[in-house]
mmCIF file of C-alpha atoms in Angstrom:
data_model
loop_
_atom_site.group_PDB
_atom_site.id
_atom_site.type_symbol
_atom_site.label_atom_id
_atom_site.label_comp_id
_atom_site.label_asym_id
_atom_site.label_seq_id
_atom_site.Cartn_x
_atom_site.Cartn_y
_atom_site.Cartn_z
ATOM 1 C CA UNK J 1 89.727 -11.038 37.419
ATOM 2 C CA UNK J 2 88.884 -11.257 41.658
ATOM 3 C CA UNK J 3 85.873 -8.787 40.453
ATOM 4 C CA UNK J 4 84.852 -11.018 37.560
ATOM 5 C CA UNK J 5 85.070 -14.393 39.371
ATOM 6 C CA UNK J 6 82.966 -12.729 42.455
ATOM 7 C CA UNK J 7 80.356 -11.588 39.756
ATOM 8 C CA UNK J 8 79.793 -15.307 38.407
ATOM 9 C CA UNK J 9 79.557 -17.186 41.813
ATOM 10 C CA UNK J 10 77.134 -14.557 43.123
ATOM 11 C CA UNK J 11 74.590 -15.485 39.621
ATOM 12 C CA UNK J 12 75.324 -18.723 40.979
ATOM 13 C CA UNK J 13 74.152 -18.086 44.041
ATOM 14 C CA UNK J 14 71.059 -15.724 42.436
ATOM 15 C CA UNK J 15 70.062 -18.482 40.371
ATOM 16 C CA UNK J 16 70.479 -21.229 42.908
ATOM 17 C CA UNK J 17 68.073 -19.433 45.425
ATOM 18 C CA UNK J 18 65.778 -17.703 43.010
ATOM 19 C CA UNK J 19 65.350 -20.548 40.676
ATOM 20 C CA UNK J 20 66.315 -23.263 42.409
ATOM 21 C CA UNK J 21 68.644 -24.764 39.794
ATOM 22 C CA UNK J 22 68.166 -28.421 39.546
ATOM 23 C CA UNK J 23 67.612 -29.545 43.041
ATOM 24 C CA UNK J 24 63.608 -28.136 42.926
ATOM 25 C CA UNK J 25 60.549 -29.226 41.383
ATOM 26 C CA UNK J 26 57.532 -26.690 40.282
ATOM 27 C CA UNK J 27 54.417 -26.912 41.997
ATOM 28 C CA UNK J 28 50.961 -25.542 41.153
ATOM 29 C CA UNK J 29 47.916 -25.883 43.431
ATOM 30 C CA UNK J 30 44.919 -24.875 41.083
ATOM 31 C CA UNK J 31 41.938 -22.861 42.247
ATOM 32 C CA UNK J 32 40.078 -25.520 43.683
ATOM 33 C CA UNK J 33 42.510 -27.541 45.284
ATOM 34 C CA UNK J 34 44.608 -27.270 48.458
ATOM 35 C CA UNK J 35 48.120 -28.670 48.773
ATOM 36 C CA UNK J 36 49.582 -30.655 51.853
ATOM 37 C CA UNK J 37 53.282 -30.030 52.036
ATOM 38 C CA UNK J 38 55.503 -32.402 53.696
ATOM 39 C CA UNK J 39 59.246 -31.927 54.834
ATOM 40 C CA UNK J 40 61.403 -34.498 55.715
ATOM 41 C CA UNK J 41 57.997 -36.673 55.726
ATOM 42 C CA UNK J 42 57.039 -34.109 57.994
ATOM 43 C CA UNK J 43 53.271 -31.925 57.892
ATOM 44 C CA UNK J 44 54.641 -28.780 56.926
ATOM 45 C CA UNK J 45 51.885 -26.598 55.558
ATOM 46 C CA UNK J 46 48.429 -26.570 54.113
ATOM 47 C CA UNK J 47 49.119 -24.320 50.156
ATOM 48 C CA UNK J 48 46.478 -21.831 48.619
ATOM 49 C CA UNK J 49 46.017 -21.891 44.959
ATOM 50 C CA UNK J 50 48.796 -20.865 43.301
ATOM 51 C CA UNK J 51 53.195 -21.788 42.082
ATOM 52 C CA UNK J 52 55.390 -23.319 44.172
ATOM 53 C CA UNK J 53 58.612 -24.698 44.573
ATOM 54 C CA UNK J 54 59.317 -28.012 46.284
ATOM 55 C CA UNK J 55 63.038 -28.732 47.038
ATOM 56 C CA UNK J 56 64.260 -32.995 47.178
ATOM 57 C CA UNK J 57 63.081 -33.442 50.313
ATOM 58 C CA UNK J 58 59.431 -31.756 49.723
ATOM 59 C CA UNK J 59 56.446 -33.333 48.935
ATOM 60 C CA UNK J 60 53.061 -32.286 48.121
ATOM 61 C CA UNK J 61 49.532 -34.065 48.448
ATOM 62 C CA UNK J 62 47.168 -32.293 46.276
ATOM 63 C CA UNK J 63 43.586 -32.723 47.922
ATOM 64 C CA UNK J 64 40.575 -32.036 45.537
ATOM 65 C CA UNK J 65 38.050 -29.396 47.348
ATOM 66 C CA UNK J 66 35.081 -29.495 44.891
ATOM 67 C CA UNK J 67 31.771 -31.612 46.316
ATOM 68 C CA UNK J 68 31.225 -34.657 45.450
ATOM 69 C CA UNK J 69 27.728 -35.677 45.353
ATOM 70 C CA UNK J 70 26.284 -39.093 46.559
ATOM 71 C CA UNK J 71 23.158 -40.720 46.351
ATOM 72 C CA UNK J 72 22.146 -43.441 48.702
ATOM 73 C CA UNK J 73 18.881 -45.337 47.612
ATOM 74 C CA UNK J 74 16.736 -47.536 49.551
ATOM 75 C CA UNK J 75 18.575 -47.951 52.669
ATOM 76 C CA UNK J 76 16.838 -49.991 54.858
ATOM 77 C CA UNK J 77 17.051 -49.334 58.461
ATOM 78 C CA UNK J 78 15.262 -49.966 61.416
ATOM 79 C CA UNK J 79 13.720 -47.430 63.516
ATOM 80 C CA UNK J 80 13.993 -47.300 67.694
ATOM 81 C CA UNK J 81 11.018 -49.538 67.682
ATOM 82 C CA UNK J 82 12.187 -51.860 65.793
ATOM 83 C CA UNK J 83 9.924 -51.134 62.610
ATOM 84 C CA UNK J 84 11.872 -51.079 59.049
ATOM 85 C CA UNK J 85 12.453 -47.795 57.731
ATOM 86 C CA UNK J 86 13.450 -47.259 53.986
ATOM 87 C CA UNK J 87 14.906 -44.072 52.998
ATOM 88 C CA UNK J 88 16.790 -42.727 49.713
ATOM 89 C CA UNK J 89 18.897 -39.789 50.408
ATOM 90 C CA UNK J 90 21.051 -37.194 48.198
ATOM 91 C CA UNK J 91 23.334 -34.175 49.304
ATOM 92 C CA UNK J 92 26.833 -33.351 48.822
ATOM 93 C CA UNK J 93 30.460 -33.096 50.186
ATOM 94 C CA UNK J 94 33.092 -31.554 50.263
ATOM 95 C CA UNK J 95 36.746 -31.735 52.127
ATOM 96 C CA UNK J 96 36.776 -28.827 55.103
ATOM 97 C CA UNK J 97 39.827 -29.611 56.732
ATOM 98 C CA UNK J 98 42.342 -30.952 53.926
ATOM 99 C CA UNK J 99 45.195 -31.748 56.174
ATOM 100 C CA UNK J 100 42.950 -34.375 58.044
ATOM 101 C CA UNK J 101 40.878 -35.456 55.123
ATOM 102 C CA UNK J 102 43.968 -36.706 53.534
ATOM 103 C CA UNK J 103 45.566 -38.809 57.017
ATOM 104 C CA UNK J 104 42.939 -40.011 57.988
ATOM 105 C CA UNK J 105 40.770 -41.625 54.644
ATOM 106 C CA UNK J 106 42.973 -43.498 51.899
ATOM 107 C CA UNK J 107 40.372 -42.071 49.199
ATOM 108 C CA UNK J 108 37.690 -39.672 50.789
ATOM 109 C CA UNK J 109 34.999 -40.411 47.659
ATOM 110 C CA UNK J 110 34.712 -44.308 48.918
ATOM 111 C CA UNK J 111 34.924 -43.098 52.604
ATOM 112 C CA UNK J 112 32.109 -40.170 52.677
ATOM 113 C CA UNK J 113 29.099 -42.315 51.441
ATOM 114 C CA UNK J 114 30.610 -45.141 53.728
ATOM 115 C CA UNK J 115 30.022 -42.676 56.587
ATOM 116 C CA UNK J 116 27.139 -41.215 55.396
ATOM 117 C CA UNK J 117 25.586 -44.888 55.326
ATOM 118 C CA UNK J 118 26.558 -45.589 59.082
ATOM 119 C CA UNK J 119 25.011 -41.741 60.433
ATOM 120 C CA UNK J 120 22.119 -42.599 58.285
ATOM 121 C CA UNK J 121 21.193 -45.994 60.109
ATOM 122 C CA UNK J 122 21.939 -44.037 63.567
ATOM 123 C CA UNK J 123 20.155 -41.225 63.153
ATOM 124 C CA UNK J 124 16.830 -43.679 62.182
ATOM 125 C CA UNK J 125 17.431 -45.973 64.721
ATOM 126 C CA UNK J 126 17.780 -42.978 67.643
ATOM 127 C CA UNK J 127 13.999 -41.689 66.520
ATOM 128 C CA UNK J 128 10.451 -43.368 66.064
ATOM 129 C CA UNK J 129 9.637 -42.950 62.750
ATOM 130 C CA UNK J 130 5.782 -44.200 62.088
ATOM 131 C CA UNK J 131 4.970 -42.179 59.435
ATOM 132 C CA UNK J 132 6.193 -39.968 56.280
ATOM 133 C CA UNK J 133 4.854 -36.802 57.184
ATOM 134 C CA UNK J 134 6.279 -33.220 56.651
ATOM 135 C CA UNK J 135 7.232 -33.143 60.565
ATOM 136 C CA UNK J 136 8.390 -36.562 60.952
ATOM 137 C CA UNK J 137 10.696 -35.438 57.827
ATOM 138 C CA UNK J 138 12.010 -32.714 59.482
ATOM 139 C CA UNK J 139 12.540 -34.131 62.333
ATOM 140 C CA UNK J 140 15.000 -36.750 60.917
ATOM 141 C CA UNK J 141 16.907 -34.320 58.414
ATOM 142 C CA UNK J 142 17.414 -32.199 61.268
ATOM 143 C CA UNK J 143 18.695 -35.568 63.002
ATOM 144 C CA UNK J 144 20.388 -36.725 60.290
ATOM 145 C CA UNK J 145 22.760 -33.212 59.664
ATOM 146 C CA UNK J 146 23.587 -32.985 63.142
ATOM 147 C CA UNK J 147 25.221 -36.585 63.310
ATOM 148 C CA UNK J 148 26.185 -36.126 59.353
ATOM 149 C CA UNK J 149 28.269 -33.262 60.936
ATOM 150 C CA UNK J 150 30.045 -34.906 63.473
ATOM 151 C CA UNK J 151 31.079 -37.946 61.619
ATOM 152 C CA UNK J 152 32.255 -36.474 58.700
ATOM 153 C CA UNK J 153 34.173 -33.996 60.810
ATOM 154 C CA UNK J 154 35.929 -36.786 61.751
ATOM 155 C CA UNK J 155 37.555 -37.522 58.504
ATOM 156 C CA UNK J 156 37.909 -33.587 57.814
ATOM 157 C CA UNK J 157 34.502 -32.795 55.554
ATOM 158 C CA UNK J 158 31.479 -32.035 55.510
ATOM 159 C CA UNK J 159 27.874 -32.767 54.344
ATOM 160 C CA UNK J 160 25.946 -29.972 51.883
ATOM 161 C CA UNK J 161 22.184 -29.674 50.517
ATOM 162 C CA UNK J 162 21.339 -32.818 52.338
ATOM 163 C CA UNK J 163 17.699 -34.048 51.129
ATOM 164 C CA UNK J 164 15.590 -37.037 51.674
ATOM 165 C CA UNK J 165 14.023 -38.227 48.807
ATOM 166 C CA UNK J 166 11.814 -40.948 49.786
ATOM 167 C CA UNK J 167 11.352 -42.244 52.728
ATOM 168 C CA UNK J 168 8.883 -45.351 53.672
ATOM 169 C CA UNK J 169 7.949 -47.085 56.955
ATOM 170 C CA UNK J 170 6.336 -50.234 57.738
ATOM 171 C CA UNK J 171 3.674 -48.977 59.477
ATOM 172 C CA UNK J 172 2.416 -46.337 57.182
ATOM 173 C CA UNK J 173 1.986 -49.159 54.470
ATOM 174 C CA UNK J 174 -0.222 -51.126 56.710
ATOM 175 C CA UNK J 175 -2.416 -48.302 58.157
ATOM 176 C CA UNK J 176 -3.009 -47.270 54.277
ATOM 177 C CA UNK J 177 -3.723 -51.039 53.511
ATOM 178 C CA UNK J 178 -5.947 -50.816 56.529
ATOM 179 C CA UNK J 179 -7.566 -47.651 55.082
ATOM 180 C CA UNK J 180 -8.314 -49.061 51.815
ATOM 181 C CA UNK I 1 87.490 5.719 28.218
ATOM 182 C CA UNK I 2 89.978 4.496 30.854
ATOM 183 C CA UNK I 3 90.614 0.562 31.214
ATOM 184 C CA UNK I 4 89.181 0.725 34.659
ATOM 185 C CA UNK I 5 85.801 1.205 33.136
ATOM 186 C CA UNK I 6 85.883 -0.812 30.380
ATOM 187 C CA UNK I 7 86.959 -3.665 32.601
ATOM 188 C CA UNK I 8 83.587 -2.856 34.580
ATOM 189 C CA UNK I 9 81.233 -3.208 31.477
ATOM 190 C CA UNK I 10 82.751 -6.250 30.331
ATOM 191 C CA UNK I 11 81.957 -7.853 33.159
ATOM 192 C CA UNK I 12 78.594 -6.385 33.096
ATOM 193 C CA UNK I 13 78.309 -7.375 29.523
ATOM 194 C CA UNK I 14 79.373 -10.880 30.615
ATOM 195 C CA UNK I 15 76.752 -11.355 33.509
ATOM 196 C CA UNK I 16 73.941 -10.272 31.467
ATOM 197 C CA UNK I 17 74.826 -12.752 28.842
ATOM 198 C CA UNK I 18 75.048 -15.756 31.080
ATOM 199 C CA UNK I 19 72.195 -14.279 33.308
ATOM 200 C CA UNK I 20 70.475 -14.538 29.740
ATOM 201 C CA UNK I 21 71.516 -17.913 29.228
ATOM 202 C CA UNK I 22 70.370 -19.434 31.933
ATOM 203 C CA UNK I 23 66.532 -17.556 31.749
ATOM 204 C CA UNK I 24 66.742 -19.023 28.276
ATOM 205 C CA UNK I 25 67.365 -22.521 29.193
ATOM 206 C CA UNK I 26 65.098 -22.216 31.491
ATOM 207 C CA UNK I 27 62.410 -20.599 29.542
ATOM 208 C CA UNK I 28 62.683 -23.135 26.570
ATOM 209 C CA UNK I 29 62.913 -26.493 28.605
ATOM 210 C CA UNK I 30 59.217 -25.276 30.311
ATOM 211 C CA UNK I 31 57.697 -24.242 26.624
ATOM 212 C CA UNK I 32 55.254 -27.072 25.940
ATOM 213 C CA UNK I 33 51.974 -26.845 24.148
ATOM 214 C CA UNK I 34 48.105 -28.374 24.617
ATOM 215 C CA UNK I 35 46.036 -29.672 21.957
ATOM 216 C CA UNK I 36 42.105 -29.823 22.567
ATOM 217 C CA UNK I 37 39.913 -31.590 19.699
ATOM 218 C CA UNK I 38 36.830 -29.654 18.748
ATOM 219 C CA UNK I 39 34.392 -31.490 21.050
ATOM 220 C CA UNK I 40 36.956 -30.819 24.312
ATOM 221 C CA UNK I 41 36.993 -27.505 26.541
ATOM 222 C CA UNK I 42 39.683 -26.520 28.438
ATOM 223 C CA UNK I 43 40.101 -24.428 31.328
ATOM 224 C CA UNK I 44 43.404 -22.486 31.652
ATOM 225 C CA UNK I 45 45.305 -21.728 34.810
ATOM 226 C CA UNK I 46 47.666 -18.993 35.719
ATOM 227 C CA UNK I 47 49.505 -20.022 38.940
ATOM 228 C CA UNK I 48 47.256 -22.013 40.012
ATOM 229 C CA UNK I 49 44.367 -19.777 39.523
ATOM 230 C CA UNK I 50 41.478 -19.648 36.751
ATOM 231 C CA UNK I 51 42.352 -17.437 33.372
ATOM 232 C CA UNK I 52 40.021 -18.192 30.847
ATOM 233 C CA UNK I 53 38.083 -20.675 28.806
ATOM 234 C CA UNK I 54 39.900 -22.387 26.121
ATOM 235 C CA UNK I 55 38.612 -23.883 23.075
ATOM 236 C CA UNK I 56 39.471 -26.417 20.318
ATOM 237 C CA UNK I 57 43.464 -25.529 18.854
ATOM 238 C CA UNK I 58 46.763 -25.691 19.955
ATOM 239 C CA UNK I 59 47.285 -23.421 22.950
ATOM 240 C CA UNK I 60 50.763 -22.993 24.439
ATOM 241 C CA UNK I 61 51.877 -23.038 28.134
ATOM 242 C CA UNK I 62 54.579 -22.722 29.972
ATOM 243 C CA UNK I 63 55.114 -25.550 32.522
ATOM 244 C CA UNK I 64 55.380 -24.786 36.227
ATOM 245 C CA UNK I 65 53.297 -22.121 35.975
ATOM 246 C CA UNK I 66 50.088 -21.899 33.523
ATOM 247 C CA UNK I 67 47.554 -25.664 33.198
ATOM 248 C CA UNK I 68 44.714 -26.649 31.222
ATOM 249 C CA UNK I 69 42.522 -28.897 32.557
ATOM 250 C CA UNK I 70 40.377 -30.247 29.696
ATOM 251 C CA UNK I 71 36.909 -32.426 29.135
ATOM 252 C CA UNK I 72 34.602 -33.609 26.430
ATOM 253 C CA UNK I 73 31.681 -31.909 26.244
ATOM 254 C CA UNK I 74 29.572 -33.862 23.987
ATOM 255 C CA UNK I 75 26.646 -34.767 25.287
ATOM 256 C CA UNK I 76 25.270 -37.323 27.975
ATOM 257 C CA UNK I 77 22.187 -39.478 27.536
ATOM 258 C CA UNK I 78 20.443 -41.704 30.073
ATOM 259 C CA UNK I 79 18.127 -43.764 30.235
ATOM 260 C CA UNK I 80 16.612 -45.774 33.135
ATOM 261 C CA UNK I 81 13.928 -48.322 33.056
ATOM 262 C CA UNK I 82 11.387 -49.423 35.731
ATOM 263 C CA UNK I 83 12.656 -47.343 39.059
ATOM 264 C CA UNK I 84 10.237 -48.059 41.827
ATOM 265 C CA UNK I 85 10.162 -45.313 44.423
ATOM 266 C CA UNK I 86 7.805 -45.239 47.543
ATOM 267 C CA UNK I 87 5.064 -42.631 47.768
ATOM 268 C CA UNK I 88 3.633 -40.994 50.979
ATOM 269 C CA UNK I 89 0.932 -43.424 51.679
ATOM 270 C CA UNK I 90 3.214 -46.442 51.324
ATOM 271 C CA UNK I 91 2.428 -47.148 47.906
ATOM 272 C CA UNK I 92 5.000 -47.338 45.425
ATOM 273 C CA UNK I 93 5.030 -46.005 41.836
ATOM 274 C CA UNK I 94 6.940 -47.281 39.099
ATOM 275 C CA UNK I 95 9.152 -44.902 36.673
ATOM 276 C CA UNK I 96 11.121 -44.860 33.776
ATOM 277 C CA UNK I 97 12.957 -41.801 32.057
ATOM 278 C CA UNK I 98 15.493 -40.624 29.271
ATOM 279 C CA UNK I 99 17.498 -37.582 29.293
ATOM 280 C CA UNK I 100 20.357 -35.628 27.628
ATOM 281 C CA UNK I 101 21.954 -32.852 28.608
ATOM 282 C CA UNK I 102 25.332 -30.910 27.286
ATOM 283 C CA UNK I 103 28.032 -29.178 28.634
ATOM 284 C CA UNK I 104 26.777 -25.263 28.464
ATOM 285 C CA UNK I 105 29.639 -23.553 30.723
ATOM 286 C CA UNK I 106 33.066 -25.992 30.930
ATOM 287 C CA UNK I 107 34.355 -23.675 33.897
ATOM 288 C CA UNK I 108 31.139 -24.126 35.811
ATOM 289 C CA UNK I 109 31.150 -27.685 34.940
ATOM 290 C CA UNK I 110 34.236 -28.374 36.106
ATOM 291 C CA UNK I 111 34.337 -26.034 39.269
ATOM 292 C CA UNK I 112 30.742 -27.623 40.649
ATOM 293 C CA UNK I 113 31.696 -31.095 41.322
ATOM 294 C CA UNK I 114 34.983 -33.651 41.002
ATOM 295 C CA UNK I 115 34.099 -35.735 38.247
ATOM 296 C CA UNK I 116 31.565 -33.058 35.915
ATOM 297 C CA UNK I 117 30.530 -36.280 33.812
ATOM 298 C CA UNK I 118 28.165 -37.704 36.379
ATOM 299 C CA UNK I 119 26.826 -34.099 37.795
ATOM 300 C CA UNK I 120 23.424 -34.690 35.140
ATOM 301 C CA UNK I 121 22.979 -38.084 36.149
ATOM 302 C CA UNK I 122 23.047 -37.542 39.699
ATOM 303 C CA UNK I 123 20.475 -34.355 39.505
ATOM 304 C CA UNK I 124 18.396 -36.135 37.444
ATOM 305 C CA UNK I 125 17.941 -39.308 39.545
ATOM 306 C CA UNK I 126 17.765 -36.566 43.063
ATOM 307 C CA UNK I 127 15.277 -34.706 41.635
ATOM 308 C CA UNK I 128 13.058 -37.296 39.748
ATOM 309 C CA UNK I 129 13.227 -39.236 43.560
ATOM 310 C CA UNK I 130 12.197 -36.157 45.294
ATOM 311 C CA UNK I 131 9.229 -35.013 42.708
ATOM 312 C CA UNK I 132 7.562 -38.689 42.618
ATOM 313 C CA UNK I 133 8.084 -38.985 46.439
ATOM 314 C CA UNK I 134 6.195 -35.304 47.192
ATOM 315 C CA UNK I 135 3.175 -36.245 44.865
ATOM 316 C CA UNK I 136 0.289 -36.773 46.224
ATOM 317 C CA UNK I 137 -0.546 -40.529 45.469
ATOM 318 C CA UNK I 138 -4.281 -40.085 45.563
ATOM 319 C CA UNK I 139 -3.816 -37.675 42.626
ATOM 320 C CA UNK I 140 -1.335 -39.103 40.885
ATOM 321 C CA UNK I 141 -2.418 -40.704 37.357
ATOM 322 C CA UNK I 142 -3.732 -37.204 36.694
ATOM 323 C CA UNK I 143 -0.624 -35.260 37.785
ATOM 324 C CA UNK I 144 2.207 -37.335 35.571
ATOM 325 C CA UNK I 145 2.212 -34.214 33.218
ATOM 326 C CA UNK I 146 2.605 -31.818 35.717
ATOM 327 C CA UNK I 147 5.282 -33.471 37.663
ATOM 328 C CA UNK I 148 6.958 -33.814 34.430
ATOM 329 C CA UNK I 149 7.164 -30.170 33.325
ATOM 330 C CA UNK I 150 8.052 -29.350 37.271
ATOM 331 C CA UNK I 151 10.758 -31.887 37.361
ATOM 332 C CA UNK I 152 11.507 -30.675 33.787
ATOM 333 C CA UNK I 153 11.824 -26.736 35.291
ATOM 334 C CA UNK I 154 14.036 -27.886 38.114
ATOM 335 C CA UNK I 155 16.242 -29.968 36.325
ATOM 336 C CA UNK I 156 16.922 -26.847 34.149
ATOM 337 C CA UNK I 157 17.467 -25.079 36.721
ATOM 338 C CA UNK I 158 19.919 -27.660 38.702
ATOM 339 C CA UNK I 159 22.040 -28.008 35.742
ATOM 340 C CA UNK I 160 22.370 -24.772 34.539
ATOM 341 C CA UNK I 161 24.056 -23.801 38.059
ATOM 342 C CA UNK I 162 25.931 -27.123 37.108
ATOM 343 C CA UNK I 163 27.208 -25.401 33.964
ATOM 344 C CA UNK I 164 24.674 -27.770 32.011
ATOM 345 C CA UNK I 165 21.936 -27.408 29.600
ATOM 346 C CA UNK I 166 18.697 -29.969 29.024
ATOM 347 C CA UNK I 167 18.655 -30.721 25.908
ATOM 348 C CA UNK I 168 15.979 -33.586 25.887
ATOM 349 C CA UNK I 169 13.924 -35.154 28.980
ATOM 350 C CA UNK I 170 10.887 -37.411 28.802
ATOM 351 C CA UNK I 171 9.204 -39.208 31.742
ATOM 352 C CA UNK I 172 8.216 -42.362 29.468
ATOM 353 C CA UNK I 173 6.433 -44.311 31.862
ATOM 354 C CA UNK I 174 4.506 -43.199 35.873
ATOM 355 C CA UNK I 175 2.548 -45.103 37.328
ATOM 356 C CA UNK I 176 1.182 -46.127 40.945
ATOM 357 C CA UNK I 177 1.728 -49.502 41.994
ATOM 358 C CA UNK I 178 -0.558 -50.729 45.030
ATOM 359 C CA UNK I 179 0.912 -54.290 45.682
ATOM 360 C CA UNK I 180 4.150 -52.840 44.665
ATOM 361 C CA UNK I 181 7.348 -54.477 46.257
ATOM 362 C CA UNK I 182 8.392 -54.557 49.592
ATOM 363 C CA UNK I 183 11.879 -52.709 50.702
ATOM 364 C CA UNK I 184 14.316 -55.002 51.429
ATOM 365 C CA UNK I 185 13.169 -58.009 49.014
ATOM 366 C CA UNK I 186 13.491 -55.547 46.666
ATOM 367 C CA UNK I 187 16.091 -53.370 45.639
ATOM 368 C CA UNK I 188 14.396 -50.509 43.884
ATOM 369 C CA UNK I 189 16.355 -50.672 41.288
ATOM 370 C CA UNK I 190 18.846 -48.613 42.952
ATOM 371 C CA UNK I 191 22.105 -48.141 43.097
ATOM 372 C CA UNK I 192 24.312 -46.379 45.649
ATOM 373 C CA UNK I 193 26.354 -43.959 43.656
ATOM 374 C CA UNK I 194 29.374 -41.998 45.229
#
């Protein structure tokens, strides 16, 4: 009977570690997400895809890695001279560092565009644009993606297919006035 | 057969019966199943990772370890009056524009971007923007047709990598505006979209 009581408490024991009994909670992290697992309230690990098994005192944030795509339409901004600049802009992103996308923004889709805004009105207002050229385009995309970088970095993501789609300045309206 | 070993597959017998138990509990409280309607897709996951596309039925699962995330893939129309966008020279024209498009591929749909509902009208406002703005304005009343079978190409394009398909576009009003308004006491009929 020693042999038979030994036998039950070690499938206990089996199904207490392997399975987890009722003291754990299934987890699954899909393909395009990324999960943040806390301990005690403590950073623990970032999870790949795939099943997982959080005990009582686990947690896990589940942080959406798929772009999210923004448009930003007639922001007006004024250039380093002073002249008003009015630009419409589209792109993407995405989260690149989940772990400090989700301490440091409440709800990273309101905060992105939010940043996106502010590196916008810098990146204008650190150049001269006077006119709506091919150059003077690529000059300020160029601008704009470096400082898109670093502020979103900041947060944990990062910008993708970035385009101006319009862009209008003060004094190219008058000079074609002028013109005509 | 002595007693000794009897004894010993008894208490084999025993384990493998609880053992079973327990798996069986186990198995039965995680059986669930997922019901799509005929105009919903579903994408099913295996531990987390991508299996295959499901369609309209009952489909089971077994919780903890396989999902289906499901959407409605009927399709999406737009239709947007009087944008004003600003041209090279300063001008501005003035466009307006209807659209569908449907849900071709559910997996690419839902892999591209968060929310797969607003991927078309997003693309179609980006790219509309972009082709109007990189017209040139002194050619312009003579191009609308072209620009709309470019923008018409691209957008086809766009949203098929999207996991869309363009089922209907039409650019139903173009044109250049000279006095047009000025940015900032007007609002371009924009909205910021995020």
């Amino acid at each position: 009977m020693g042999g038979f009581a030994g036998v039950i408490i070690l499938i206990s024991l089996i199904w207490r570690f392997r399975f987890g009994g009722a003291n754990t909670r299934r987890i699954i992290v899909l393909e395009y997400q990324r999960g943040i697992k806390f301990s005690d309230g403590k950073f623990t690990a970032v999870l790949e895809p795939g099943q997982y098994r959080i005990n009582n005192k686990g947690r896990v944030d589940l942080i959406d890695m798929r772009p999210q795509p923004f448009l930003l339409e007639a922001l007006s901004c004024e250039d380093k001279l002073g002249g008003r600049v009015v630009l419409s802009l589209a792109g993407e992103f995405a989260v690149s560092n989940p772990r400090l996308s989700l301490m440091s923004s409440r709800d990273n889709a309101n905060e992105g565009p939010v940043l996106i805004s502010k590196a916008t009105r810098d990146s204008v207002s650190s150049l001269g644009v006077r006119d709506t050229t091919d150059a003077t385009l690529g000059l300020l995309r160029t601008t704009l993606i470096e400082r898109l970088n670093q502020e979103l970095r900041t947060v944990g993501l990062e910008p993708k297919n970035i385009e101006i789609t319009e862009l209008w300045t003060a004094s190219t309206r008058a000079m074609s006035q002028e013109f005509n | 057969m002595s007693d000794e070993l009897v004894g010993s597959l008894l208490i084999a017998a025993v384990c493998v019966f609880i053992f079973g138990l327990l798996f069986l509990d186990d198995y039965i409280k995680r059986r669930s199943q997922h019901t799509l309607t005929e105009y919903q897709r579903g994408a099913f996951f295996q531990k987390g990772m991508f299996v295959r596309e499901v369609g309209a039925g009952v489909h089971k699962v077994l919780l903890g370890r396989d999902y289906i995330v499901y959407g409605d893939v009927r399709p999406i129309s737009f239709n947007f009056e009087r944008q004003t966008v600003a041209l090279r020279d300063g001008s501005f024209a003035q466009y307006s524009f209807y659209a569908t498009a449907e849900v071709r591929s559910f997996k690419a749909a839902l892999f591209s971007v968060r929310d797969y509902s607003e991927m078309p009208y997003y693309i179609l406002r980006r790219e509309l923007r972009a082709a109007i703005f990189a017209q040139d304005p002194q050619n312009f009343s003579i191009s609308r047709r072209s620009i709309e079978n470019a923008v018409r190409e691209r957008l086809g394009v766009q949203l098929e990598s999207a996991g869309f398909e363009l089922k209907d576009f039409r650019l139903t009003n173009l044109h250049v505006s000279e006095s047009g308004p000025d940015p900032g006491e007007h609002d371009f009929g924009s909205q910021t979209v995020n």
